[in-house]
Structure formats: C-alpha cells, structure tokens
C-alpha cells in the first residue's frame, strides 16, 4: 500500500512540473526583432552570431529588442575584442522626454580590461555604477579572454542578478525601471585606430514564464546591494539590518543637547536628511543630532553627500552629556569633509582631519575612493574594542581602543582632556551639524552580538 | 631463561638502590645542637616543637645550628601567628668582620601577610630580596593560615630551591655562599603589643647524603632566577638565552656612529658596564653603543641602576645610520630616567618620557615597580609587530606597530619625521649615553622564531 502511494506522488509531481520554456531573441540568420538606436556602429550576422563593429565619430550604439521585458531570465554568449568595452542593456528605455531618446537603464557590463568589471551593473546614461565589481572581487576572474563567455541575467520584481560563466557577479535590489528592452551595446571609441573591432553575441534566449520558479536560490547569489533609498531589502531584513532613519520623519533621533529634534538647522526632503547651510560653526545652528538609543557592537552604514567646502561627521560612542561647553558632543568621529576646500583638511597631523579619518587621531589613506560630487557610503564596524572605518566598500582604517597605545594616541590629540575618551562600552550615534550643507540617507545598522 | 634474567636485574636494582637518609636537626626534647644569635627573643620546646616568642626592644633573633651545611635537602613544618613575619636561614653566616657578627644569608621567607611571599628567598642583612613571590604568583596561595605548613629547601651547588606544602616556590642560581648554618628566625617587632606572639617549628630533618640523587627534577621547579652576574645558568642555556655582554670586554658592541667601541664615555668595572658622567647631553660624550648584530624577534633582559637625576635608555629596532645629525641614533626606546629629578620626566605627554615608557609615545603606568637606588630589570619582548615593556617582572606596556594606529601615534611624537619609524623588521640594540652615570649588567637575549 505504502509503495503505491509513493509512486502515485512521484507521478503527480512529474505531471504538475512543466519544463522551463526558452524563447530565442535571435534567429541566427538576420536581425529580425531588433532595431538600432543612439549611434551608427554596424551590426552584422556572421556564423549564427550578431557581430557589432566599432565605428569612429558615433556615440554608443545599441541593437535593441522591439519588445519589452519585465521579469525574465536572459541567457546568451558573447566574445569580445580585449581592447573594447561593451555591455548588454536590460529593462532599458529610450524616450523623447529623457535626453532626446538616449538609451538608458541597466547595463550588464562587458569589460575585458584589467579592471575586470564584467558582470557588474552600470546604469547607462542615468545613475552610473550600481554594482562595481569591487563589491564582489571573487567574480573578477570569471571572464575568459578570446573565448565565448556565458551570460545569465535574472530580473524578478526588485531583484536583479547577473552571472558570468556560472559565477555569480552582481545582485541588486532596485525599483527604478520594472520593464524595458534588451539591447546589445557597441561602445563609442575615442581613437580612430580602434575602429572595426568587434563584439559578438549568440544563443540569445529568454525565459518569461514562471520566472519565480527558475531564479537562483539566495545561497548561491553574489552579495546584495540595495539601491532603494531608506528601505530594507528582504535579504537585509534576514541578515539583521535595521533602518536607523525611516527616510521621512525624525523618529529615533533627538538633538544632542535637547530632548526633541532641533527646530532649525535640519531638513527632511525627498528621502534625504539635510544639514542646512549655517555659518560653518560647530553645532551652532540646529546642533548635532543623536540616536535616542545607544549602540554597542554594530555595523553602521550611512550614505552621505557633501556640498562645496563642507564639514560634518558621523560620531559613535557618543556621550551627549560630557561636553557642557560650546561645540560638538564628544565621541569618535568618522570625519566628513571637503578635503580640497575646507581649511581643517590641512590642520591636524598628517591628514588625520580629512574625510573618512578618525578625526584628529588616525588618518585615512590618501588614495581613498571618495566621490566629491556623488553619494558616498560610510561604514563603521565596531566589535568590542576593534573598530573599522570603510568608505565605498574599501576598508580605510582599523584600530583597537581600550589599551595603552590608544590612550597614548588620544593623549596627543584634541581629545586629551576628555576622561577615558573612546573607551565607552556603548554610546549614541551622532550626525554632526558643522554649519555646512551635507546630505544623509540610507542610515542602517546591523547590531552584532 | 628470559624470565630469570629479568628477575635478576630487578634484584640487582634493588640491591644497588640505597634509601634516602634523613638526619633530625631537633630531638623534640631540648635545643641540643642549637645556639641563639643576634637578638634576645625566647625559644622554648613545647609539644615536640621549637616555639619562638617575639620580644620587644631586641633585633631579629636566630636559633642557629652549631653545624654548617652546604649541599642538602631540608624539610620541616612551621606554624605561625598571622600577624608575624619569620623565616628560616640557610647557608647563613655570622662573622665578626661582617657587621659585627650579624646573622646574614639566604632566608626562606615566612610571610602570613596579604603580600603572601612565603617560600620566597630573602638575603638577610645582605642583598635583600633575591626571589620575591611576584616571580611566581601561582605559589602565593600555598600558605595555610593557623595550620602546620610543610617546608622543603634544596641546595645543590649553585641551585637553591624552595617548596611550601608541596608547591614549588623559589628557584635561584647563586654562588654567594656555598655553605653555612641553618637558623630559625624570630623577627624583631615594632610595637610593644606584638610581644609574646609565637612561631613554631617541628619535624626538622636534613639529608646531606647523595643530595644530587634526591633533588627535584627540573620540570617540577618554579621559574628560575639567575643571581650570578653576567653568566648563563644551565637552565638559561637550555632555554636558548645568550649573553649580549660578557661582563668583561666590549665584544659584540661598537659605537653607534663608529666601527669600534668608544674610546671614552664608557667603562667596564667589576662586571658592570657604566656610562660615565658627562655633561648630561644626548650622545655628546662617548656616544651611544649598539650591538654589532641586528635582532628581529627576541626577549631582551637588561639590569640597570641609575644615579641621581640620570637619563639613559635601551633602544631597539635601531638604525644607526638614519640620524646623520646630532643626538642619539633612531629607534624605539625603553626610557631610563630618574623621574623625580630629571626635567624630561615632566615633558612629553602624560608621562610618556618617564622610566620604562616607550619614549615620547606610550607612558608606563604610574604604579610601576621601580627601585631608584637599586638594580632594576628591564625586559623587552618583540614578537613580530607585537612589543612589550616589562620592569622587575611586571608587564607595563604593550603595543602593536606597523599599523595605522601606530603610525598615527608616531606622527604626533618627536619621531614624526623619521621615515617609517619603529616599523623595521629588525634592528640593532642600543644603550644610550645621555651624559649621566648609569650602570648596566646581565644583558641577555633570547631570540624567538
């Protein structure tokens, strides 16, 4: 009896399972279903492949599917000249109202250069790099020079994931464009002698049915980057991340020296928490703000953007009641500064007041990856006495507090007279008002045990 | 055949083994074989024990064996009032020509106080503490208050070792007095109300035959202290220690800025390497001296003694060719200073120029065990980037170099302009001439892998 029951179940399973269905996007013979946009590079069909040739004096050219695709799994193969840069657009658009029809949107990067960012995601003609391969250096050896390379792109709702030759490359959570065309890029060239080089694509096929059933399980994915401001992706929630700022209200925050949020000096606009322009003084306008709660062991991630000549900072282990006089509340500071324009960059010792430094104590290295005109991500890791400062995915400094060397360093700094500086077991997190306009968003914390 | 052979061997073994022979030093009835020296405290025989009673207005009193003993194993039991201090002399002497017959020599300490140095070795009326129990803190719980405590003392050649209730306490290598009497001390008292308190000894027995056969194996001993200047004990040799100075010549050393040993400014007298008194200037008299060899990972031990107001130092990771100008050669410095009298003690930051500090970088704690008028032992431990400063057996500071925090600390100090200060993989060891008289001896190094 039991045996027959199991057999019946197996049969039922087999009957309800449908095989994954793939639709070819290229018939191997001509460019039926495709159109050319943006530039004048040439595309030919050769040996069952679409071959694009670089051309002088024309911008990026795209061979674009006539149909749009939202949720899908795309697979194809490409072979590219090592001196070229190329890419595959998806969920992309060309609209009169956006830069006169310029093709824009997600691009699967093809990058045979030494940088080796193939498989990364670039937001063409829009936000720029969403997933540079610095986020996933292990995948940077996946590209095969001079051979056919196998691409896989999975798009399902806000999840966008890429593979190169079976290796997980990028993984973003984003909601900017839910649907759009697929396109094969021939990049513009800057030297005439680069004309006539080629990139080929073949075996281009798409699955748009039951996509949720066929996407890759989470355990096999590249590290995720959540691009949706002031939200937590399902992955982040699962990993224990919490929003330290909700993107809309002042909840969870107060003035460092008051019970409420400052009445002036700060603004919340379009999901951005702004320090308003004041007179450049330290905590003289609205004043610093701090989390109502204290934190002990954590990973803190804060996106920030400066204005010309600005000064601000993210402090941690803050005791708001220590400094009864003028100035900022006392704690360790991840410095935020326009190193080129603010005079404090030249003060201090060997750059220890420049952006990403532990203010007045440990300088961040000179070759730090800071984008003065863009958003930057500050990450502060605290595991007991061990602390790290990261910026844009690169660890810049680490130190150990609560020891003789730490105390000796503090004794030389401007913190010398604050008792036991930096040695508190826990403290508030602070965003500094230094009277300059600075923007914050995506303020997230993962508490560690 | 085989069986009989084994039996025969066993019998032979039994026949050649002789039992350990013990000779009683006290007959349980009277003080026959003993005499009283030095003071006037009273000794009585009560319940098979010798009982000594404290007495006002008399110095330390000793009940002394009439016979002398050289190599021996002594065992006895004692019971002592918790408010007393007492001890057992051995290899001790009383000679007219030495302080008018004052009893002096090795003493097994009996110390019921909170200091808990029972089992340590004090050199009565001579050198003072040879083996304070800070050298072996694990043994400090061996004493039993209000009970009989079991003592064992082993003397064989230069080896002197003590036990308390079976716990190894002291272990010295010394050749000051090869033979002398044994004596039971009643300590002098400083308050009249302490008179009449008692210490009792019983079951006093000595083994003087085949001592070498019955002494305890090395593995079961307390950590050894070698008291013989500028030598290596057999244990030290086995552990990999080497003399960095032979106690007699300048071999292995040269001037920091010359190929030979300085012609002036330094002297070797009675096993002591002396910086001569100059004008107090930094390397202006004979100049610093350095080891000819460089060292990488090591434990360096140096005994030093200062004169009033003196300044000197022990440097490591020294590059003698770096400083082409005036002053001392460049390296990390274990500071030697008279903190009370030399003005540099008040300079620097929070005491980072005081004795045992890492000069101008990390201050030694204020409560360091420094004897201004005695010999002190500086110990420097280097294991790769991890470095420790010890003084007189106590670890005072430790730090890790070759990292951002180290470089940030150096950047604040007077070493800021020396390239990559303190980060060399190896370097010379230096003794500093700062124009003040300072003495060195027992300069030993154990290289680590």
PDB file of N, CA, C and O in Angstrom, chain A residues 348-350 352-353 360-363 396-401 403-414 416-417, chain B residues 348-350 352-353 360-363 396-401 403-414 416-417:
ATOM      1  N   UNK A 348      45.577  69.523  11.874  1.00  0.00           N
ATOM      2  CA  UNK A 348      45.768  68.179  12.415  1.00  0.00           C
ATOM      3  C   UNK A 348      47.116  67.643  11.973  1.00  0.00           C
ATOM      4  O   UNK A 348      47.986  68.387  11.510  1.00  0.00           O
ATOM      5  N   UNK A 349      47.321  66.352  12.104  1.00  0.00           N
ATOM      6  CA  UNK A 349      48.624  65.734  11.864  1.00  0.00           C
ATOM      7  C   UNK A 349      48.522  64.728  10.720  1.00  0.00           C
ATOM      8  O   UNK A 349      47.752  63.775  10.784  1.00  0.00           O
ATOM      9  N   UNK A 350      49.305  64.964   9.673  1.00  0.00           N
ATOM     10  CA  UNK A 350      49.403  64.031   8.541  1.00  0.00           C
ATOM     11  C   UNK A 350      48.030  63.583   8.029  1.00  0.00           C
ATOM     12  O   UNK A 350      47.798  62.388   7.810  1.00  0.00           O
ATOM     13  N   UNK A 352      45.018  63.666   9.480  1.00  0.00           N
ATOM     14  CA  UNK A 352      44.063  62.983  10.358  1.00  0.00           C
ATOM     15  C   UNK A 352      42.777  63.766  10.597  1.00  0.00           C
ATOM     16  O   UNK A 352      41.980  63.404  11.454  1.00  0.00           O
ATOM     17  N   UNK A 353      42.573  64.855   9.805  1.00  0.00           N
ATOM     18  CA  UNK A 353      41.279  65.548   9.862  1.00  0.00           C
ATOM     19  C   UNK A 353      40.590  65.505   8.511  1.00  0.00           C
ATOM     20  O   UNK A 353      39.647  66.259   8.269  1.00  0.00           O
ATOM     21  N   UNK A 360      41.200  63.654  14.003  1.00  0.00           N
ATOM     22  CA  UNK A 360      42.328  64.121  14.830  1.00  0.00           C
ATOM     23  C   UNK A 360      43.153  62.981  15.427  1.00  0.00           C
ATOM     24  O   UNK A 360      44.049  63.226  16.226  1.00  0.00           O
ATOM     25  N   UNK A 361      42.844  61.740  15.021  1.00  0.00           N
ATOM     26  CA  UNK A 361      43.579  60.599  15.592  1.00  0.00           C
ATOM     27  C   UNK A 361      44.266  59.769  14.518  1.00  0.00           C
ATOM     28  O   UNK A 361      45.489  59.692  14.489  1.00  0.00           O
ATOM     29  N   UNK A 362      43.493  59.154  13.625  1.00  0.00           N
ATOM     30  CA  UNK A 362      44.103  58.262  12.628  1.00  0.00           C
ATOM     31  C   UNK A 362      43.682  58.697  11.225  1.00  0.00           C
ATOM     32  O   UNK A 362      42.492  58.696  10.901  1.00  0.00           O
ATOM     33  N   UNK A 363      44.668  59.051  10.388  1.00  0.00           N
ATOM     34  CA  UNK A 363      44.310  59.490   9.037  1.00  0.00           C
ATOM     35  C   UNK A 363      43.883  58.335   8.142  1.00  0.00           C
ATOM     36  O   UNK A 363      44.455  57.249   8.216  1.00  0.00           O
ATOM     37  N   UNK A 396      39.458  51.484   5.237  1.00  0.00           N
ATOM     38  CA  UNK A 396      40.485  52.524   5.216  1.00  0.00           C
ATOM     39  C   UNK A 396      41.327  52.536   6.486  1.00  0.00           C
ATOM     40  O   UNK A 396      42.533  52.727   6.423  1.00  0.00           O
ATOM     41  N   UNK A 397      40.706  52.375   7.624  1.00  0.00           N
ATOM     42  CA  UNK A 397      41.487  52.284   8.855  1.00  0.00           C
ATOM     43  C   UNK A 397      40.845  51.300   9.818  1.00  0.00           C
ATOM     44  O   UNK A 397      39.650  51.028   9.751  1.00  0.00           O
ATOM     45  N   UNK A 398      41.669  50.757  10.687  1.00  0.00           N
ATOM     46  CA  UNK A 398      41.136  49.965  11.785  1.00  0.00           C
ATOM     47  C   UNK A 398      41.999  50.238  13.001  1.00  0.00           C
ATOM     48  O   UNK A 398      43.167  50.567  12.885  1.00  0.00           O
ATOM     49  N   UNK A 399      41.396  50.131  14.161  1.00  0.00           N
ATOM     50  CA  UNK A 399      42.143  50.396  15.386  1.00  0.00           C
ATOM     51  C   UNK A 399      41.541  49.626  16.543  1.00  0.00           C
ATOM     52  O   UNK A 399      40.435  49.109  16.449  1.00  0.00           O
ATOM     53  N   UNK A 400      42.325  49.523  17.612  1.00  0.00           N
ATOM     54  CA  UNK A 400      41.870  48.865  18.823  1.00  0.00           C
ATOM     55  C   UNK A 400      41.946  49.868  19.958  1.00  0.00           C
ATOM     56  O   UNK A 400      42.998  50.469  20.183  1.00  0.00           O
ATOM     57  N   UNK A 401      40.835  50.055  20.641  1.00  0.00           N
ATOM     58  CA  UNK A 401      40.792  51.035  21.732  1.00  0.00           C
ATOM     59  C   UNK A 401      40.914  50.321  23.073  1.00  0.00           C
ATOM     60  O   UNK A 401      41.109  49.109  23.102  1.00  0.00           O
ATOM     61  N   UNK A 403      43.321  50.430  25.283  1.00  0.00           N
ATOM     62  CA  UNK A 403      44.657  49.911  25.591  1.00  0.00           C
ATOM     63  C   UNK A 403      45.633  51.093  25.681  1.00  0.00           C
ATOM     64  O   UNK A 403      45.270  52.232  25.386  1.00  0.00           O
ATOM     65  N   UNK A 404      46.856  50.780  26.092  1.00  0.00           N
ATOM     66  CA  UNK A 404      47.841  51.840  26.361  1.00  0.00           C
ATOM     67  C   UNK A 404      48.148  52.653  25.106  1.00  0.00           C
ATOM     68  O   UNK A 404      48.339  53.868  25.165  1.00  0.00           O
ATOM     69  N   UNK A 405      48.199  51.974  23.953  1.00  0.00           N
ATOM     70  CA  UNK A 405      48.549  52.674  22.716  1.00  0.00           C
ATOM     71  C   UNK A 405      47.433  53.635  22.312  1.00  0.00           C
ATOM     72  O   UNK A 405      47.699  54.766  21.891  1.00  0.00           O
ATOM     73  N   UNK A 406      46.189  53.185  22.443  1.00  0.00           N
ATOM     74  CA  UNK A 406      45.046  54.052  22.157  1.00  0.00           C
ATOM     75  C   UNK A 406      45.067  55.272  23.075  1.00  0.00           C
ATOM     76  O   UNK A 406      44.952  56.413  22.622  1.00  0.00           O
ATOM     77  N   UNK A 407      45.240  55.032  24.365  1.00  0.00           N
ATOM     78  CA  UNK A 407      45.243  56.143  25.319  1.00  0.00           C
ATOM     79  C   UNK A 407      46.394  57.106  25.043  1.00  0.00           C
ATOM     80  O   UNK A 407      46.253  58.318  25.200  1.00  0.00           O
ATOM     81  N   UNK A 408      47.544  56.545  24.616  1.00  0.00           N
ATOM     82  CA  UNK A 408      48.703  57.392  24.294  1.00  0.00           C
ATOM     83  C   UNK A 408      48.405  58.260  23.078  1.00  0.00           C
ATOM     84  O   UNK A 408      48.794  59.427  23.021  1.00  0.00           O
ATOM     85  N   UNK A 409      47.717  57.690  22.104  1.00  0.00           N
ATOM     86  CA  UNK A 409      47.351  58.452  20.900  1.00  0.00           C
ATOM     87  C   UNK A 409      46.358  59.550  21.253  1.00  0.00           C
ATOM     88  O   UNK A 409      46.521  60.709  20.859  1.00  0.00           O
ATOM     89  N   UNK A 410      45.327  59.211  22.030  1.00  0.00           N
ATOM     90  CA  UNK A 410      44.325  60.199  22.453  1.00  0.00           C
ATOM     91  C   UNK A 410      44.999  61.332  23.230  1.00  0.00           C
ATOM     92  O   UNK A 410      44.655  62.503  23.062  1.00  0.00           O
ATOM     93  N   UNK A 411      46.012  60.954  24.048  1.00  0.00           N
ATOM     94  CA  UNK A 411      46.680  61.949  24.898  1.00  0.00           C
ATOM     95  C   UNK A 411      47.370  63.033  24.070  1.00  0.00           C
ATOM     96  O   UNK A 411      47.627  64.127  24.554  1.00  0.00           O
ATOM     97  N   UNK A 412      47.699  62.721  22.826  1.00  0.00           N
ATOM     98  CA  UNK A 412      48.322  63.712  21.943  1.00  0.00           C
ATOM     99  C   UNK A 412      47.273  64.559  21.208  1.00  0.00           C
ATOM    100  O   UNK A 412      47.602  65.583  20.634  1.00  0.00           O
ATOM    101  N   UNK A 413      46.025  64.099  21.166  1.00  0.00           N
ATOM    102  CA  UNK A 413      45.023  64.714  20.297  1.00  0.00           C
ATOM    103  C   UNK A 413      44.231  65.789  21.025  1.00  0.00           C
ATOM    104  O   UNK A 413      44.428  66.039  22.214  1.00  0.00           O
ATOM    105  N   UNK A 414      43.285  66.395  20.321  1.00  0.00           N
ATOM    106  CA  UNK A 414      42.453  67.420  20.954  1.00  0.00           C
ATOM    107  C   UNK A 414      41.473  66.816  21.955  1.00  0.00           C
ATOM    108  O   UNK A 414      40.783  67.538  22.668  1.00  0.00           O
ATOM    109  N   UNK A 416      42.429  65.002  24.463  1.00  0.00           N
ATOM    110  CA  UNK A 416      43.258  64.579  25.602  1.00  0.00           C
ATOM    111  C   UNK A 416      42.605  64.803  26.962  1.00  0.00           C
ATOM    112  O   UNK A 416      42.875  64.051  27.888  1.00  0.00           O
ATOM    113  N   UNK A 417      41.755  65.823  27.062  1.00  0.00           N
ATOM    114  CA  UNK A 417      41.221  66.143  28.388  1.00  0.00           C
ATOM    115  C   UNK A 417      39.861  65.518  28.683  1.00  0.00           C
ATOM    116  O   UNK A 417      39.330  65.683  29.779  1.00  0.00           O
TER     117      UNK A 417
ATOM    118  N   UNK B 348      56.989  65.908  27.488  1.00  0.00           N
ATOM    119  CA  UNK B 348      56.235  64.856  26.805  1.00  0.00           C
ATOM    120  C   UNK B 348      54.771  64.924  27.206  1.00  0.00           C
ATOM    121  O   UNK B 348      54.325  65.915  27.780  1.00  0.00           O
ATOM    122  N   UNK B 349      54.022  63.870  26.929  1.00  0.00           N
ATOM    123  CA  UNK B 349      52.574  63.853  27.119  1.00  0.00           C
ATOM    124  C   UNK B 349      52.203  62.791  28.139  1.00  0.00           C
ATOM    125  O   UNK B 349      52.480  61.601  27.940  1.00  0.00           O
ATOM    126  N   UNK B 350      51.575  63.221  29.219  1.00  0.00           N
ATOM    127  CA  UNK B 350      51.053  62.295  30.231  1.00  0.00           C
ATOM    128  C   UNK B 350      52.064  61.234  30.658  1.00  0.00           C
ATOM    129  O   UNK B 350      51.740  60.044  30.735  1.00  0.00           O
ATOM    130  N   UNK B 352      54.857  60.167  29.141  1.00  0.00           N
ATOM    131  CA  UNK B 352      55.437  59.247  28.162  1.00  0.00           C
ATOM    132  C   UNK B 352      56.948  59.409  27.975  1.00  0.00           C
ATOM    133  O   UNK B 352      57.520  58.842  27.046  1.00  0.00           O
ATOM    134  N   UNK B 353      57.574  60.189  28.891  1.00  0.00           N
ATOM    135  CA  UNK B 353      59.048  60.251  28.884  1.00  0.00           C
ATOM    136  C   UNK B 353      59.611  59.757  30.208  1.00  0.00           C
ATOM    137  O   UNK B 353      60.779  59.985  30.501  1.00  0.00           O
ATOM    138  N   UNK B 360      58.409  59.016  24.521  1.00  0.00           N
ATOM    139  CA  UNK B 360      57.623  60.029  23.804  1.00  0.00           C
ATOM    140  C   UNK B 360      56.399  59.441  23.100  1.00  0.00           C
ATOM    141  O   UNK B 360      55.699  60.145  22.370  1.00  0.00           O
ATOM    142  N   UNK B 361      56.115  58.153  23.343  1.00  0.00           N
ATOM    143  CA  UNK B 361      54.982  57.525  22.660  1.00  0.00           C
ATOM    144  C   UNK B 361      53.960  56.957  23.646  1.00  0.00           C
ATOM    145  O   UNK B 361      52.830  57.410  23.699  1.00  0.00           O
ATOM    146  N   UNK B 362      54.367  55.966  24.433  1.00  0.00           N
ATOM    147  CA  UNK B 362      53.399  55.321  25.328  1.00  0.00           C
ATOM    148  C   UNK B 362      53.927  55.356  26.760  1.00  0.00           C
ATOM    149  O   UNK B 362      54.984  54.800  27.046  1.00  0.00           O
ATOM    150  N   UNK B 363      53.180  55.994  27.666  1.00  0.00           N
ATOM    151  CA  UNK B 363      53.656  56.080  29.049  1.00  0.00           C
ATOM    152  C   UNK B 363      53.508  54.752  29.789  1.00  0.00           C
ATOM    153  O   UNK B 363      52.515  54.047  29.600  1.00  0.00           O
ATOM    154  N   UNK B 396      54.412  46.371  31.728  1.00  0.00           N
ATOM    155  CA  UNK B 396      53.938  47.744  31.903  1.00  0.00           C
ATOM    156  C   UNK B 396      53.217  48.269  30.679  1.00  0.00           C
ATOM    157  O   UNK B 396      52.214  48.962  30.799  1.00  0.00           O
ATOM    158  N   UNK B 397      53.736  47.986  29.500  1.00  0.00           N
ATOM    159  CA  UNK B 397      53.025  48.401  28.290  1.00  0.00           C
ATOM    160  C   UNK B 397      53.202  47.360  27.207  1.00  0.00           C
ATOM    161  O   UNK B 397      54.157  46.592  27.199  1.00  0.00           O
ATOM    162  N   UNK B 398      52.243  47.335  26.309  1.00  0.00           N
ATOM    163  CA  UNK B 398      52.400  46.529  25.102  1.00  0.00           C
ATOM    164  C   UNK B 398      51.771  47.299  23.957  1.00  0.00           C
ATOM    165  O   UNK B 398      50.860  48.086  24.158  1.00  0.00           O
ATOM    166  N   UNK B 399      52.306  47.076  22.769  1.00  0.00           N
ATOM    167  CA  UNK B 399      51.769  47.796  21.620  1.00  0.00           C
ATOM    168  C   UNK B 399      51.998  46.975  20.362  1.00  0.00           C
ATOM    169  O   UNK B 399      52.767  46.007  20.358  1.00  0.00           O
ATOM    170  N   UNK B 400      51.282  47.357  19.312  1.00  0.00           N
ATOM    171  CA  UNK B 400      51.435  46.710  18.014  1.00  0.00           C
ATOM    172  C   UNK B 400      51.829  47.776  17.008  1.00  0.00           C
ATOM    173  O   UNK B 400      51.167  48.792  16.891  1.00  0.00           O
ATOM    174  N   UNK B 401      52.940  47.536  16.326  1.00  0.00           N
ATOM    175  CA  UNK B 401      53.431  48.518  15.356  1.00  0.00           C
ATOM    176  C   UNK B 401      53.049  48.085  13.953  1.00  0.00           C
ATOM    177  O   UNK B 401      52.332  47.121  13.784  1.00  0.00           O
ATOM    178  N   UNK B 403      51.001  49.492  11.836  1.00  0.00           N
ATOM    179  CA  UNK B 403      49.584  49.647  11.501  1.00  0.00           C
ATOM    180  C   UNK B 403      49.230  51.132  11.567  1.00  0.00           C
ATOM    181  O   UNK B 403      50.043  51.970  11.984  1.00  0.00           O
ATOM    182  N   UNK B 404      48.005  51.444  11.162  1.00  0.00           N
ATOM    183  CA  UNK B 404      47.594  52.849  11.047  1.00  0.00           C
ATOM    184  C   UNK B 404      47.636  53.552  12.398  1.00  0.00           C
ATOM    185  O   UNK B 404      48.016  54.722  12.481  1.00  0.00           O
ATOM    186  N   UNK B 405      47.259  52.847  13.459  1.00  0.00           N
ATOM    187  CA  UNK B 405      47.214  53.466  14.776  1.00  0.00           C
ATOM    188  C   UNK B 405      48.628  53.790  15.266  1.00  0.00           C
ATOM    189  O   UNK B 405      48.865  54.863  15.827  1.00  0.00           O
ATOM    190  N   UNK B 406      49.549  52.870  15.065  1.00  0.00           N
ATOM    191  CA  UNK B 406      50.957  53.106  15.413  1.00  0.00           C
ATOM    192  C   UNK B 406      51.492  54.313  14.648  1.00  0.00           C
ATOM    193  O   UNK B 406      52.084  55.227  15.229  1.00  0.00           O
ATOM    194  N   UNK B 407      51.270  54.335  13.330  1.00  0.00           N
ATOM    195  CA  UNK B 407      51.779  55.430  12.514  1.00  0.00           C
ATOM    196  C   UNK B 407      51.160  56.768  12.933  1.00  0.00           C
ATOM    197  O   UNK B 407      51.832  57.801  12.922  1.00  0.00           O
ATOM    198  N   UNK B 408      49.870  56.712  13.336  1.00  0.00           N
ATOM    199  CA  UNK B 408      49.193  57.935  13.781  1.00  0.00           C
ATOM    200  C   UNK B 408      49.803  58.442  15.089  1.00  0.00           C
ATOM    201  O   UNK B 408      49.975  59.641  15.283  1.00  0.00           O
ATOM    202  N   UNK B 409      50.154  57.513  15.959  1.00  0.00           N
ATOM    203  CA  UNK B 409      50.777  57.889  17.233  1.00  0.00           C
ATOM    204  C   UNK B 409      52.170  58.480  16.993  1.00  0.00           C
ATOM    205  O   UNK B 409      52.514  59.539  17.526  1.00  0.00           O
ATOM    206  N   UNK B 410      52.951  57.808  16.158  1.00  0.00           N
ATOM    207  CA  UNK B 410      54.299  58.301  15.831  1.00  0.00           C
ATOM    208  C   UNK B 410      54.211  59.703  15.209  1.00  0.00           C
ATOM    209  O   UNK B 410      55.025  60.579  15.511  1.00  0.00           O
ATOM    210  N   UNK B 411      53.174  59.901  14.381  1.00  0.00           N
ATOM    211  CA  UNK B 411      53.031  61.182  13.676  1.00  0.00           C
ATOM    212  C   UNK B 411      52.861  62.351  14.644  1.00  0.00           C
ATOM    213  O   UNK B 411      53.127  63.498  14.299  1.00  0.00           O
ATOM    214  N   UNK B 412      52.393  62.080  15.853  1.00  0.00           N
ATOM    215  CA  UNK B 412      52.242  63.123  16.859  1.00  0.00           C
ATOM    216  C   UNK B 412      53.530  63.343  17.660  1.00  0.00           C
ATOM    217  O   UNK B 412      53.679  64.331  18.357  1.00  0.00           O
ATOM    218  N   UNK B 413      54.450  62.385  17.610  1.00  0.00           N
ATOM    219  CA  UNK B 413      55.597  62.393  18.523  1.00  0.00           C
ATOM    220  C   UNK B 413      56.803  63.087  17.905  1.00  0.00           C
ATOM    221  O   UNK B 413      56.766  63.528  16.755  1.00  0.00           O
ATOM    222  N   UNK B 414      57.896  63.133  18.647  1.00  0.00           N
ATOM    223  CA  UNK B 414      59.114  63.750  18.117  1.00  0.00           C
ATOM    224  C   UNK B 414      59.763  62.909  17.022  1.00  0.00           C
ATOM    225  O   UNK B 414      60.709  63.337  16.387  1.00  0.00           O
ATOM    226  N   UNK B 416      58.167  62.005  14.346  1.00  0.00           N
ATOM    227  CA  UNK B 416      57.268  62.130  13.197  1.00  0.00           C
ATOM    228  C   UNK B 416      57.977  62.202  11.856  1.00  0.00           C
ATOM    229  O   UNK B 416      57.439  61.756  10.849  1.00  0.00           O
ATOM    230  N   UNK B 417      59.196  62.762  11.851  1.00  0.00           N
ATOM    231  CA  UNK B 417      59.853  62.970  10.560  1.00  0.00           C
ATOM    232  C   UNK B 417      60.811  61.848  10.162  1.00  0.00           C
ATOM    233  O   UNK B 417      61.402  61.898   9.084  1.00  0.00           O
TER     234      UNK B 417
END
